[in-house]
Short mmCIF file of C-alpha atoms and ligand atoms in Angstrom, two decimals:
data_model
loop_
_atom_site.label_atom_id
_atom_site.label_comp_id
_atom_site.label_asym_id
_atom_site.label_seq_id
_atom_site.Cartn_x
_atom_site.Cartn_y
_atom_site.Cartn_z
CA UNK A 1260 0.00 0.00 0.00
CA UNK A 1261 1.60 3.41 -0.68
CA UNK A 1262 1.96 6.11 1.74
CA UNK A 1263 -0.84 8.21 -0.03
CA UNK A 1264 -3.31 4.98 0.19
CA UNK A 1265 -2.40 4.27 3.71
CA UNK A 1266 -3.08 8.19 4.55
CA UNK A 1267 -6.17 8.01 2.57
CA UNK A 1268 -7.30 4.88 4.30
CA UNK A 1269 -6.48 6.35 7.73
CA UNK A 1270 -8.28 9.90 7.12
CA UNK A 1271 -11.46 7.59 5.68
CA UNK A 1272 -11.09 6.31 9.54
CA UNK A 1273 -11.13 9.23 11.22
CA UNK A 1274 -13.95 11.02 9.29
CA UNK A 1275 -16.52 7.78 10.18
CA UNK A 1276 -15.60 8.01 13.76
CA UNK A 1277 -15.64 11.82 13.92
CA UNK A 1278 -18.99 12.99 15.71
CA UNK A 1279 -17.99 17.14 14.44
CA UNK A 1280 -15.87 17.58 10.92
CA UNK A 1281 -15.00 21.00 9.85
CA UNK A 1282 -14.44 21.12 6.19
CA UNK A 1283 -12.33 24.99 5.88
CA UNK A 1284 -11.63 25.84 1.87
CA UNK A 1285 -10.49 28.70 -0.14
CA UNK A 1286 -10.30 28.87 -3.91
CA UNK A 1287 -9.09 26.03 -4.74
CA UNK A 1288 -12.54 24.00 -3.93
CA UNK A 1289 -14.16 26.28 -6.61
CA UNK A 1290 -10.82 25.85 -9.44
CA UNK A 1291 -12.39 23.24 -11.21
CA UNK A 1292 -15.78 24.91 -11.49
CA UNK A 1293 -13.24 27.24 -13.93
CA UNK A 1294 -13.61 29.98 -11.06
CA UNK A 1295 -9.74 31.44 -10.73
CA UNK A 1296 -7.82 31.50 -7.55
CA UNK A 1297 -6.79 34.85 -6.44
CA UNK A 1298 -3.25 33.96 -6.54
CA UNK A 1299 -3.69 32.94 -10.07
CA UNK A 1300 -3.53 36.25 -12.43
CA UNK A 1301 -6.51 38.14 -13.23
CA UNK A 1302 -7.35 37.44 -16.24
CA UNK A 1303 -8.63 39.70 -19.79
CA UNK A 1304 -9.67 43.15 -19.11
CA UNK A 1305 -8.97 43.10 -15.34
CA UNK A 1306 -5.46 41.63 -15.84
CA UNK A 1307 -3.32 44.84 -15.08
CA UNK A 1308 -5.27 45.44 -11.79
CA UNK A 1309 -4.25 43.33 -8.28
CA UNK A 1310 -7.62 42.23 -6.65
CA UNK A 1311 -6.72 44.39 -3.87
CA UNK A 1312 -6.71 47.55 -6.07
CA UNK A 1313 -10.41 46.81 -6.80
CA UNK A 1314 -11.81 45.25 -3.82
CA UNK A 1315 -11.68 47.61 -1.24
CA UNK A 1316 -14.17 50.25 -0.03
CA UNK A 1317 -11.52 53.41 -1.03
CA UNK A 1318 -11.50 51.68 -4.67
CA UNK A 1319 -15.63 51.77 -5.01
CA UNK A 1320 -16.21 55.09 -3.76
CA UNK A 1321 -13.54 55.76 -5.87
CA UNK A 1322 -15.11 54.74 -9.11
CA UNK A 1323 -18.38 52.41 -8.03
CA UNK A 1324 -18.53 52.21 -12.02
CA UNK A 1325 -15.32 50.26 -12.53
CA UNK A 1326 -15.39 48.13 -9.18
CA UNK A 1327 -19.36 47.88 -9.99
CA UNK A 1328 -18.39 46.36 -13.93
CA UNK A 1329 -15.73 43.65 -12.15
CA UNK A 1330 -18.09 42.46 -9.58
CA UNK A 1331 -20.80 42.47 -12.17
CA UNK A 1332 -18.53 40.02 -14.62
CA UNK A 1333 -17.40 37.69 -12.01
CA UNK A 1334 -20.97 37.18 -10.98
CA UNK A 1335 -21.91 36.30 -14.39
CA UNK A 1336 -18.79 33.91 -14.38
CA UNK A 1337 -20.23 32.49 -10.80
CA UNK A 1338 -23.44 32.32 -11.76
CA UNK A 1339 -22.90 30.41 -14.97
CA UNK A 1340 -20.15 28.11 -12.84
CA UNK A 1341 -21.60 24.68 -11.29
CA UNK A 1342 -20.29 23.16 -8.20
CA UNK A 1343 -17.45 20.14 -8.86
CA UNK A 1344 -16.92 16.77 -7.59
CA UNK A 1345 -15.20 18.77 -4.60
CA UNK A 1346 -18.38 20.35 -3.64
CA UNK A 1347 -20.66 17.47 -3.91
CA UNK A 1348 -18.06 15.32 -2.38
CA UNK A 1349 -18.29 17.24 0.84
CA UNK A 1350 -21.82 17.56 0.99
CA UNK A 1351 -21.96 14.00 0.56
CA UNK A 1352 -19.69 13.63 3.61
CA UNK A 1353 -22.70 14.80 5.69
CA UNK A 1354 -24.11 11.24 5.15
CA UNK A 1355 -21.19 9.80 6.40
CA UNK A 1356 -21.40 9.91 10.28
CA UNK A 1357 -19.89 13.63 11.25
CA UNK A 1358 -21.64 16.65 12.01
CA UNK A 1359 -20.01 18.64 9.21
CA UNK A 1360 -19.83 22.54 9.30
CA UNK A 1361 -18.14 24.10 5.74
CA UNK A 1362 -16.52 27.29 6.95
CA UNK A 1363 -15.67 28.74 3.42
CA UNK A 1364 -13.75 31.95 2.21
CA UNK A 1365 -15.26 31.47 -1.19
CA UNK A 1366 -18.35 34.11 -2.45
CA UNK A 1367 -19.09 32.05 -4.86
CA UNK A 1368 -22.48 29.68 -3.20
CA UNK A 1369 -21.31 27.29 -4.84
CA UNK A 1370 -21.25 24.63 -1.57
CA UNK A 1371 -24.41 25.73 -0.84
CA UNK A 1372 -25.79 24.79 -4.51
CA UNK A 1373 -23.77 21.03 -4.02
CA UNK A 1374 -26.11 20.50 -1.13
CA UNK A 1375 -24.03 21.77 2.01
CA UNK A 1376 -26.29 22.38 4.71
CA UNK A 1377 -24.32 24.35 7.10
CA UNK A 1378 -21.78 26.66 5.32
CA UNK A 1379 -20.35 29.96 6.97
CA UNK A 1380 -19.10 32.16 4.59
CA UNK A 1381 -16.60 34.47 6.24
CA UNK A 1382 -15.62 37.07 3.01
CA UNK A 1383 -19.71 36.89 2.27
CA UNK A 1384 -21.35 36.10 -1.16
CA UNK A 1385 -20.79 37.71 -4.20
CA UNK A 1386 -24.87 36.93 -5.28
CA UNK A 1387 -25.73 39.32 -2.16
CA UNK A 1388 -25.69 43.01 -2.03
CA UNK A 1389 -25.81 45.42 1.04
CA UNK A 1390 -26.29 49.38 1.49
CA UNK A 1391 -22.82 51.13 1.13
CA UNK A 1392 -23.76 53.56 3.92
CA UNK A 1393 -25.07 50.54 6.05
CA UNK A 1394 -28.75 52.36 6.29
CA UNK A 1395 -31.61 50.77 8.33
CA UNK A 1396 -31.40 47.47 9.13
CA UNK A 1397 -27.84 45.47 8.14
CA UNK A 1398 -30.08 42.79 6.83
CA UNK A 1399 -28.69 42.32 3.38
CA UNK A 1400 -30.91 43.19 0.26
CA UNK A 1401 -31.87 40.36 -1.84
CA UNK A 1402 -32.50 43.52 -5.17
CA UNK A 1403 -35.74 42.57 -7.00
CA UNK A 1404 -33.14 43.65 -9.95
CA UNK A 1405 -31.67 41.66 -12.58
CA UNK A 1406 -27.62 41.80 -12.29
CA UNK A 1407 -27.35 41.61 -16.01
CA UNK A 1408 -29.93 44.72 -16.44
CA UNK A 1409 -27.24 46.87 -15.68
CA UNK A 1410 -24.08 46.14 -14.95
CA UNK A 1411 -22.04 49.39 -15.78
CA UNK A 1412 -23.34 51.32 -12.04
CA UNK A 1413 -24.18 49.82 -8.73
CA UNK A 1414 -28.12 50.74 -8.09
CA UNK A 1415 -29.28 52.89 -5.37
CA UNK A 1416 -29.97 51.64 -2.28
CA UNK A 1417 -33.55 51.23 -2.24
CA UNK A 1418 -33.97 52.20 1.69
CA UNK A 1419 -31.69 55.88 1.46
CA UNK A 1420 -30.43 56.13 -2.46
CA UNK A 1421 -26.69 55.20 -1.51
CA UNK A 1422 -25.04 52.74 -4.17
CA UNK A 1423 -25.75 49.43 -3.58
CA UNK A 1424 -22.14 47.03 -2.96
CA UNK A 1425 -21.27 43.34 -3.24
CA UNK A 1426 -22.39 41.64 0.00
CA UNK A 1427 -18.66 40.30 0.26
CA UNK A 1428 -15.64 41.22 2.86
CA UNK A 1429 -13.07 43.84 1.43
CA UNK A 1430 -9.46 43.56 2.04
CA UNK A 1431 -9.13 46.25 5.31
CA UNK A 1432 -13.19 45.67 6.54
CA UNK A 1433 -13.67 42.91 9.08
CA UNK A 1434 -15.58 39.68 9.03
CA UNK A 1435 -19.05 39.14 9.62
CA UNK A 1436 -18.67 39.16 13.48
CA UNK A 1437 -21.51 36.62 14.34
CA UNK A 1438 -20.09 33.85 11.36
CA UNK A 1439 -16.67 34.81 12.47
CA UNK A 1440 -17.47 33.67 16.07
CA UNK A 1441 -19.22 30.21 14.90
CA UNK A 1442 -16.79 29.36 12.53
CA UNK A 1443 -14.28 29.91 15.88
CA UNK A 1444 -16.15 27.49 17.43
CA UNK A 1445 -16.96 24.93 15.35
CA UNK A 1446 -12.89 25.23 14.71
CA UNK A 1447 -12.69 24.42 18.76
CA UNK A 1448 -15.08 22.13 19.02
CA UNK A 1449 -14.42 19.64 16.18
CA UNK A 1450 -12.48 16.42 15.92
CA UNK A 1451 -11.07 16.88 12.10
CA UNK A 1452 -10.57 19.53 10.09
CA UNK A 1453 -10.35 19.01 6.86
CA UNK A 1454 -8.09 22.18 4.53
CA UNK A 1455 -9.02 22.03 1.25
CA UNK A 1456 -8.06 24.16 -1.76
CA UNK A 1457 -6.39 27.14 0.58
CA UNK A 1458 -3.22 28.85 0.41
CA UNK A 1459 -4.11 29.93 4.51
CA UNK A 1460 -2.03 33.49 3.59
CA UNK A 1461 -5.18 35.30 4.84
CA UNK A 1462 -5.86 36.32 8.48
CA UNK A 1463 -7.94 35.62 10.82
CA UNK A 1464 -9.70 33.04 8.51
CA UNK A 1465 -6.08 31.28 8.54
CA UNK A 1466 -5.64 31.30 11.88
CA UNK A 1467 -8.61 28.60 12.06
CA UNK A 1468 -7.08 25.30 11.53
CA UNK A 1469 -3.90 26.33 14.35
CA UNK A 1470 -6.98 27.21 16.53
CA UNK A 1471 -8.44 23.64 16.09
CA UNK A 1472 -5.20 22.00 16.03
CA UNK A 1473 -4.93 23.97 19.79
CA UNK A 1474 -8.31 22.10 20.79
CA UNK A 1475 -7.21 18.64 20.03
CA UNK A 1476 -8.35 18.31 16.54
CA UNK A 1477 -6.54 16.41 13.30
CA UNK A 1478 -5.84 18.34 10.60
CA UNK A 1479 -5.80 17.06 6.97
CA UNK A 1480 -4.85 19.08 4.17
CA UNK A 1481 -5.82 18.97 0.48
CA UNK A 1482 -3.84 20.50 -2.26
CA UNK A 1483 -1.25 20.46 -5.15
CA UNK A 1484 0.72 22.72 -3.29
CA UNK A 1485 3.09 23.08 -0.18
CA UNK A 1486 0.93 25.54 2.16
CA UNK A 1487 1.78 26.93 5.74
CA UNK A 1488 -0.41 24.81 7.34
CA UNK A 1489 1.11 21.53 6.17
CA UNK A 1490 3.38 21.92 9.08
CA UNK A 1491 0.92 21.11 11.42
CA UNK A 1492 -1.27 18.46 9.56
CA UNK A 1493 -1.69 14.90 10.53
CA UNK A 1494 -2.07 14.42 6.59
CA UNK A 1495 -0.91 16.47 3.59
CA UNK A 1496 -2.59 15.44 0.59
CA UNK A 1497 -0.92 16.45 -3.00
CA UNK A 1498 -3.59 17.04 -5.62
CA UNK A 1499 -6.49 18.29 -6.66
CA UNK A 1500 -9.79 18.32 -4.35
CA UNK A 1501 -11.84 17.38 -7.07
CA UNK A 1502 -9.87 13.86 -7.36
CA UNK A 1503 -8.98 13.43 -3.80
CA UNK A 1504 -12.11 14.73 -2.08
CA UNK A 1505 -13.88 11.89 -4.18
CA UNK A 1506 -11.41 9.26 -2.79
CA UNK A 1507 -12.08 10.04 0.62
CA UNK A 1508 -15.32 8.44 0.11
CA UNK A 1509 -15.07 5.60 -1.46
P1 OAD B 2994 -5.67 31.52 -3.08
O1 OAD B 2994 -5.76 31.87 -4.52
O2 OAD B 2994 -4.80 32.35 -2.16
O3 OAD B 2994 -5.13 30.03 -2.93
C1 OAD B 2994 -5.70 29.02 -3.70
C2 OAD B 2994 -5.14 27.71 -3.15
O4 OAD B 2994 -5.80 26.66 -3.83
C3 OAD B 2994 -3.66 27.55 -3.40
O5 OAD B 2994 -3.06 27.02 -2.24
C4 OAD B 2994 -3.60 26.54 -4.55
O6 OAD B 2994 -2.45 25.70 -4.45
C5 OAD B 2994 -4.83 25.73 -4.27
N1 OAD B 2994 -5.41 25.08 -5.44
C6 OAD B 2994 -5.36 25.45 -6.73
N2 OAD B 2994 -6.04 24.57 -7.50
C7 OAD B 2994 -6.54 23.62 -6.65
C8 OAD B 2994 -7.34 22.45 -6.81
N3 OAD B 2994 -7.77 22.07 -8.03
N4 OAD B 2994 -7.65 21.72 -5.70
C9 OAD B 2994 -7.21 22.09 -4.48
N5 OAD B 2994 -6.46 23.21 -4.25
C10 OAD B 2994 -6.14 23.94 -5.33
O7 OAD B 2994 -7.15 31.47 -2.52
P2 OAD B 2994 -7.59 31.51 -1.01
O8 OAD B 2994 -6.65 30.70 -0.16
O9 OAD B 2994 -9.02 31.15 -0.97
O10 OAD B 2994 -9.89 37.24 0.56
O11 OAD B 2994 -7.43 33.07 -0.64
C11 OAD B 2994 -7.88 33.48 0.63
C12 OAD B 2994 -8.39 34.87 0.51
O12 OAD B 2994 -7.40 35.71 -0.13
C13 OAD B 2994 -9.61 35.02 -0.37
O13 OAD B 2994 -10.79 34.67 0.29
C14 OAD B 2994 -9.57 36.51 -0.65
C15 OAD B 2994 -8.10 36.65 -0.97
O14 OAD B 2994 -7.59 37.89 -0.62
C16 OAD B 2994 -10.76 38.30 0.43
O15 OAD B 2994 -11.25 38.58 -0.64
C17 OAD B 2994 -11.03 39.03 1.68
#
């Protein structure tokens, strides 16, 4: 049996006798839906820009037009994307004896849409707007407006006229405080945490698997390539979640 059989074997183990499984992913989950990484370039038109120039709160009020038009195009990308054997593999793991909780950095829904029951999104979802001025309520606005209508200038906000942004985390803004705090503890309170698709370069979300590893947790990682966290896995799988994801549950 080779090493990555006898790890696969052993992680099949511990996910049937797990009784809580976090499931933590970044971009990489979402790579074979054709959805780009952020650490891959940007690609076509927005190629000359760093996704930091464009998604930050300065860079809207800047020009709500431009930051408006990128959002608008990766939405359209998203929403014609479907979820890959990755996503549907860890729904499916909900069947398999652990209480799972995905705790996802992705805006992209698309765990949700394999059947997840339980995802936190901590950056948000690119499908959901908010007010830019944060008026009335901070329930989000599901817009009774087609995205493709217009997608050259964020609409007013329908409460108080301010633009309308992408319901998603900026670089400089904080996470959504209340999933923040449950995707903390599920991170404390489960027995394996599975780290799929993440390059874990981005606090606080990357602080999550050293906080479950603290707790008492095992810590598997999926991916083609070295990350920081592979120093304190129990199991470092190289490849592609879409392939190995599958494996796990055979
Ligand atoms: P990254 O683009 O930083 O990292 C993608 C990771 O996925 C890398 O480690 C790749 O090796 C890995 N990868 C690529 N293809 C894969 C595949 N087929 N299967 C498994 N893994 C694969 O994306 P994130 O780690 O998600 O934050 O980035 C974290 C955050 O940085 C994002 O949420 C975003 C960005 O700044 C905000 O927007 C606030």
């Amino acid at each position: 049996m080779s090493d990555r059989d006898a790890d696969l074997t052993q992680l099949r183990a511990w996910v049937q006798a797990a009784r809580r499984l976090v499931v933590f992913t970044g971009a990489g989950v979402s790579a074979e839906s054709g959805i780009p990484t952020f650490r891959d370039a940007l690609t076509g038109l927005w190629a000359r820009f760093d996704p930091e120039q464009l998604a930050t709160e300065a860079a809207f009020r800047a020009d709500p037009s431009m930051v408006w038009r990128w959002y608008a195009e990766r939405r359209a990308a998203i929403a014609a994307a479907q979820p890959n054997a990755a996503h549907r593999a860890i729904a499916a793991l909900e069947g398999r004896g652990p209480r799972v909780s995905v705790v996802t950095q992705n805006i992209d829904g698309l765990h949700a849409r394999a059947g997840s029951h339980e995802v936190l999104e901590l950056h948000g979802n690119i499908l959901r707007v908010k007010c830019l001025e944060g008026c009335g309520n901070p329930e989000r606005i599901e817009p009774a407006f087609d995205w493709r209508a217009d997608p050259r200038e964020p609409p007013p906000c329908p409460r108080c006229g301010a633009p309308l942004r992408p319901d998603v985390v900026w670089f400089g803004e904080l996470l959504p405080p209340d999933v923040f705090s449950r995707a903390e503890r599920a991170a404390l309170r489960c027995d394996l945490m599975l780290v799929v698709g993440t390059s874990a370069l981005v606090h606080p979300a990357a602080g999550l698997p050293l906080l479950a590893r603290q707790a008492g947790a095992r810590i598997a990682v999926v991916n083609p390539q070295d990350t920081p966290i592979d120093a304190l896995a129990d199991h470092v799988l190289r490849g592609s979640a879409a392939t190995v994801l599958p494996e796990l549950l055979r």
